[in-house]
Coordinates of N, CA, C and O in Angstrom, one line a residue:
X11 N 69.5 -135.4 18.6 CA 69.2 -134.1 19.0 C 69.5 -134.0 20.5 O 68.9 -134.8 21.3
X12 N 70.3 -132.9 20.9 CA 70.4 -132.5 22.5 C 69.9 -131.3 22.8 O 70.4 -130.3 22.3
X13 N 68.8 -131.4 23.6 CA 68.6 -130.1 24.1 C 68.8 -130.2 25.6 O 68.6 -131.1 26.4
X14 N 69.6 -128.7 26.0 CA 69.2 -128.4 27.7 C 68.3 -127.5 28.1 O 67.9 -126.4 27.5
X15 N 67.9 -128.2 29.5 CA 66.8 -127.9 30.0 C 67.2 -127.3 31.5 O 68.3 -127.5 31.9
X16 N 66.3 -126.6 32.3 CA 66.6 -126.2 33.3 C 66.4 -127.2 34.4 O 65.5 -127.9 34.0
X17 N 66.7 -127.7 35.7 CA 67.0 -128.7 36.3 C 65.5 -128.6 36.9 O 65.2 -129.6 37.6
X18 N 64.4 -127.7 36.7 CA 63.2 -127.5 37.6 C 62.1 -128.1 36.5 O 61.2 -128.9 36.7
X19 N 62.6 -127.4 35.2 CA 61.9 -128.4 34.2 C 61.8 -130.0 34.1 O 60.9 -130.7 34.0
X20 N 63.5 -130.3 34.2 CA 63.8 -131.7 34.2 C 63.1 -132.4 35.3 O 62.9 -133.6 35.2
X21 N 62.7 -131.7 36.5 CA 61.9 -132.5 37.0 C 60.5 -132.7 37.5 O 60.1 -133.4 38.4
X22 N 59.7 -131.6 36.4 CA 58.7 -131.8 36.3 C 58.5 -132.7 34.8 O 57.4 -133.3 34.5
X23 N 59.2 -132.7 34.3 CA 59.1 -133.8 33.1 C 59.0 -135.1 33.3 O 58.2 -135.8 32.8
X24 N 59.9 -135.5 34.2 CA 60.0 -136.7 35.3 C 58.8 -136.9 36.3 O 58.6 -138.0 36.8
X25 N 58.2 -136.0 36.7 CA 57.0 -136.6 37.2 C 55.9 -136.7 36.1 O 55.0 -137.5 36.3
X26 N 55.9 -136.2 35.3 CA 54.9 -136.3 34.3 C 55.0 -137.6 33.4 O 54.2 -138.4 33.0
X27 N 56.6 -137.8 33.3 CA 56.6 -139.0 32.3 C 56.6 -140.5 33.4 O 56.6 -141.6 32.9
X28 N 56.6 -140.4 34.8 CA 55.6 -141.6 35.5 C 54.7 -141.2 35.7 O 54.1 -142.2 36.1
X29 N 53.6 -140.0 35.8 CA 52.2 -140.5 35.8 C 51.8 -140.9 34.9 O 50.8 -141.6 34.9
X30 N 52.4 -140.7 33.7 CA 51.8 -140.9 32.1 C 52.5 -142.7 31.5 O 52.1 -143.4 30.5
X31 N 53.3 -143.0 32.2 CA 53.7 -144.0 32.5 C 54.7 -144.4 30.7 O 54.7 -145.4 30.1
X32 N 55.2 -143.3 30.5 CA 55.8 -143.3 29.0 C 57.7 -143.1 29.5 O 58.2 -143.7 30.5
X33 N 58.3 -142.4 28.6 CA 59.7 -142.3 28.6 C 59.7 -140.8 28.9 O 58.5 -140.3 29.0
X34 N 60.5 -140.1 28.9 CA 60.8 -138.8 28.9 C 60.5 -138.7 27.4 O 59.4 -138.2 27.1
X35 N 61.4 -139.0 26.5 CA 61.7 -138.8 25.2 C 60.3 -138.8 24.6 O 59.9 -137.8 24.0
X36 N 59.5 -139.7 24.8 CA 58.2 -139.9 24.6 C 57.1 -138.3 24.9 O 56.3 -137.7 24.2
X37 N 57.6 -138.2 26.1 CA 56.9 -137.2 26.3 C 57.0 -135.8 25.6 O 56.1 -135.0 25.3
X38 N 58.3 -135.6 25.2 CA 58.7 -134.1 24.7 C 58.6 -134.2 23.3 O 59.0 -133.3 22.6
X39 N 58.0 -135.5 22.6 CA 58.5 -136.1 21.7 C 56.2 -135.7 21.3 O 55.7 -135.3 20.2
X40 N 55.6 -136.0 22.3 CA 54.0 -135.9 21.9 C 54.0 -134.0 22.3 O 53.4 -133.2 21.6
X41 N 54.6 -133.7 23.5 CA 54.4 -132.4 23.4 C 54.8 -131.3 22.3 O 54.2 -130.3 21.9
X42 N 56.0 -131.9 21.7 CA 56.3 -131.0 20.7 C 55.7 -131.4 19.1 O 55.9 -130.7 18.1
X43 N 55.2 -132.4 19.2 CA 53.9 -132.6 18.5 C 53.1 -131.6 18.1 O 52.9 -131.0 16.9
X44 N 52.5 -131.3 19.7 CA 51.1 -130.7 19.7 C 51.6 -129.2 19.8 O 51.2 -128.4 18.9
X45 N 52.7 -128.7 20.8 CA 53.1 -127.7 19.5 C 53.1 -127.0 18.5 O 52.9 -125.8 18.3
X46 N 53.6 -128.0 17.6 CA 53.7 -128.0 16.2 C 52.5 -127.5 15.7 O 52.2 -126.6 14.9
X47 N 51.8 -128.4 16.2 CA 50.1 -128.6 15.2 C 49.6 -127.4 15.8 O 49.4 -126.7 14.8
X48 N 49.2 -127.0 16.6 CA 48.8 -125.9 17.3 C 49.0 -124.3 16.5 O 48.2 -123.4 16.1
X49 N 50.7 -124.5 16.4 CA 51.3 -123.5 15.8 C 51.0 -123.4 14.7 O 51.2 -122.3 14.4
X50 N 50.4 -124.4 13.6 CA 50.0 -124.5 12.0 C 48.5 -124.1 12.1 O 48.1 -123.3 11.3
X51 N 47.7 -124.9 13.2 CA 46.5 -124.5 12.8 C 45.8 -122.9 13.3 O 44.6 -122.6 13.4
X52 N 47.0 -122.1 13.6 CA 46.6 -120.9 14.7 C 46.3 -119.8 13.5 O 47.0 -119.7 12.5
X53 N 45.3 -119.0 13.8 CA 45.0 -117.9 12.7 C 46.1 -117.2 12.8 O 46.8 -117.0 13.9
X54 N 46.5 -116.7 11.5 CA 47.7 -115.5 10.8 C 47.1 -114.3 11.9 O 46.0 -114.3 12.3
X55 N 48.3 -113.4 12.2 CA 47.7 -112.2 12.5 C 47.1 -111.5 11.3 O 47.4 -111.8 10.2
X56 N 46.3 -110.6 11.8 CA 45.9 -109.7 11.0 C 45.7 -108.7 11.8 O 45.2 -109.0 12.9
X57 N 46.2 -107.3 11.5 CA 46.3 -106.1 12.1 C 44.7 -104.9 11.3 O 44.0 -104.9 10.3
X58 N 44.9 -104.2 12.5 CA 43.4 -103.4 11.8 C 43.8 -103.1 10.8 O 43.1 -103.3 9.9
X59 N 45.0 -102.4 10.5 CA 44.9 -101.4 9.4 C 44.5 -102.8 8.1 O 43.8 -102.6 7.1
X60 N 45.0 -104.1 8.5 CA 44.7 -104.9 7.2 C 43.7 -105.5 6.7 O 43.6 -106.1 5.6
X61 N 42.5 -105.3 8.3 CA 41.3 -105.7 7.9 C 40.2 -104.3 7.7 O 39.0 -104.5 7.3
X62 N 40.8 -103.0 7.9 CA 40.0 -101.9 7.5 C 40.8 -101.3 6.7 O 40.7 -100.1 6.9
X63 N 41.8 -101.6 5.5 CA 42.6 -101.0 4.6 C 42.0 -100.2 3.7 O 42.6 -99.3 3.0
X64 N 40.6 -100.4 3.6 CA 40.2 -99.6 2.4 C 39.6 -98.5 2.9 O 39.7 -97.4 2.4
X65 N 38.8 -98.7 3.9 CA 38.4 -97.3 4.7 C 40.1 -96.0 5.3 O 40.1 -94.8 5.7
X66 N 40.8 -96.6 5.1 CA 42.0 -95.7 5.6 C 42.2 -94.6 4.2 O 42.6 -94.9 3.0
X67 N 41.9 -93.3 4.9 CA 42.0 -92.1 4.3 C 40.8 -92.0 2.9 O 40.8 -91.5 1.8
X68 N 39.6 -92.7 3.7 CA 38.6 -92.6 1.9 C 37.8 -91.4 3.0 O 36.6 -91.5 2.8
X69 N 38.0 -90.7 3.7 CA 37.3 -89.8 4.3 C 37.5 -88.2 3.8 O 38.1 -88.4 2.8
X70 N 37.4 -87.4 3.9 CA 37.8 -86.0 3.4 C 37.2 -84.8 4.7 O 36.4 -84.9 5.6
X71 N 38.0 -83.6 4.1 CA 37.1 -82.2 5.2 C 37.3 -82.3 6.3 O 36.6 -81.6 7.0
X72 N 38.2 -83.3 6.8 CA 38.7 -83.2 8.6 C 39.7 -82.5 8.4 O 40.1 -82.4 7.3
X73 N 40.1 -81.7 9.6 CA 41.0 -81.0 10.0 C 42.2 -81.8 9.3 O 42.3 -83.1 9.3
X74 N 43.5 -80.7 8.7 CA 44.5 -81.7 8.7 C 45.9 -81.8 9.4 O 46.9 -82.4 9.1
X75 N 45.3 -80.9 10.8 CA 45.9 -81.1 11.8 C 45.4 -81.6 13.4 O 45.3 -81.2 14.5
X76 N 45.0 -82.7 12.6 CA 44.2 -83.2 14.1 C 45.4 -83.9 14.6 O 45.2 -83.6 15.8
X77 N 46.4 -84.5 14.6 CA 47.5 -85.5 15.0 C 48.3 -84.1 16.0 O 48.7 -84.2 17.1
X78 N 48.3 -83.0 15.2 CA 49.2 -82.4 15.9 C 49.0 -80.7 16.9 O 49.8 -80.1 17.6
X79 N 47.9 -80.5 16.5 CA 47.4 -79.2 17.1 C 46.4 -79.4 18.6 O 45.3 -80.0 18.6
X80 N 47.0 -79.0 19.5 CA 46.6 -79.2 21.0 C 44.8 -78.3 21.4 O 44.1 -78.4 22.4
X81 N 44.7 -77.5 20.0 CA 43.2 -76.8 20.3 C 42.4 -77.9 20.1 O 41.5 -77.9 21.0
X82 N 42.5 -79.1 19.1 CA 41.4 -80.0 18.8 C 41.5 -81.1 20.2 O 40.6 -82.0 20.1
X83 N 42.3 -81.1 21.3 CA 42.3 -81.4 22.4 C 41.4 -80.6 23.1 O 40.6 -81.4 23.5
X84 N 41.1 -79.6 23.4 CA 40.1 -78.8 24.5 C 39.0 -79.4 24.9 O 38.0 -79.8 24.3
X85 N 39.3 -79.6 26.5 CA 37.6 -80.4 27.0 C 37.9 -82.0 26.5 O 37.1 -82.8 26.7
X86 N 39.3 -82.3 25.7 CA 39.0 -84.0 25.8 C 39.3 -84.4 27.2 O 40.4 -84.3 27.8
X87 N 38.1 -85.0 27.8 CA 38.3 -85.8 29.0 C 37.4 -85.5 30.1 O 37.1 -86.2 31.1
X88 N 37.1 -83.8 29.6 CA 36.1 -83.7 31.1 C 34.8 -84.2 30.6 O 34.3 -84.6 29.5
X89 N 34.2 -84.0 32.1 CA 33.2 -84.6 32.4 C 31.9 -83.7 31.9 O 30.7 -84.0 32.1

């Protein structure tokens, strides 16, 4: 596998792989590792509507122009 890298990356990878006293290859090689694993153990999104799905529209008797009529706006905001 070849990957390119940017010349600012390449040499901070090179100071990293002599402090760590490993290879380069070594290094991109444990980082993308922990990548990986990170990326598997990371919770799924979940969006509201998917964690309050059942409450959506079990309500009744609101206006059914609240989204779009500017009277049910009056006084939103003042003090």
């Amino acid at each position: 596998m070849t990957i390119k890298i940017p010349e600012t990356l390449e040499q901070d990878l090179i100071r990293l792989s002599k402090q760590a006293h490993i290879s380069k290859s070594e290094l991109v090689r444990q980082a993308l590792q922990a990548f990986l694993a990170r990326g598997q153990s990371a919770v799924p999104f979940v969006s509201a509507l998917d964690q309050a799905g059942d409450l959506v529209g079990c309500f009744s008797g609101g206006p059914t122009d609240l989204s779009t009529n500017p009277e049910h706006l009056s006084g939103f905001g003042s003090v």
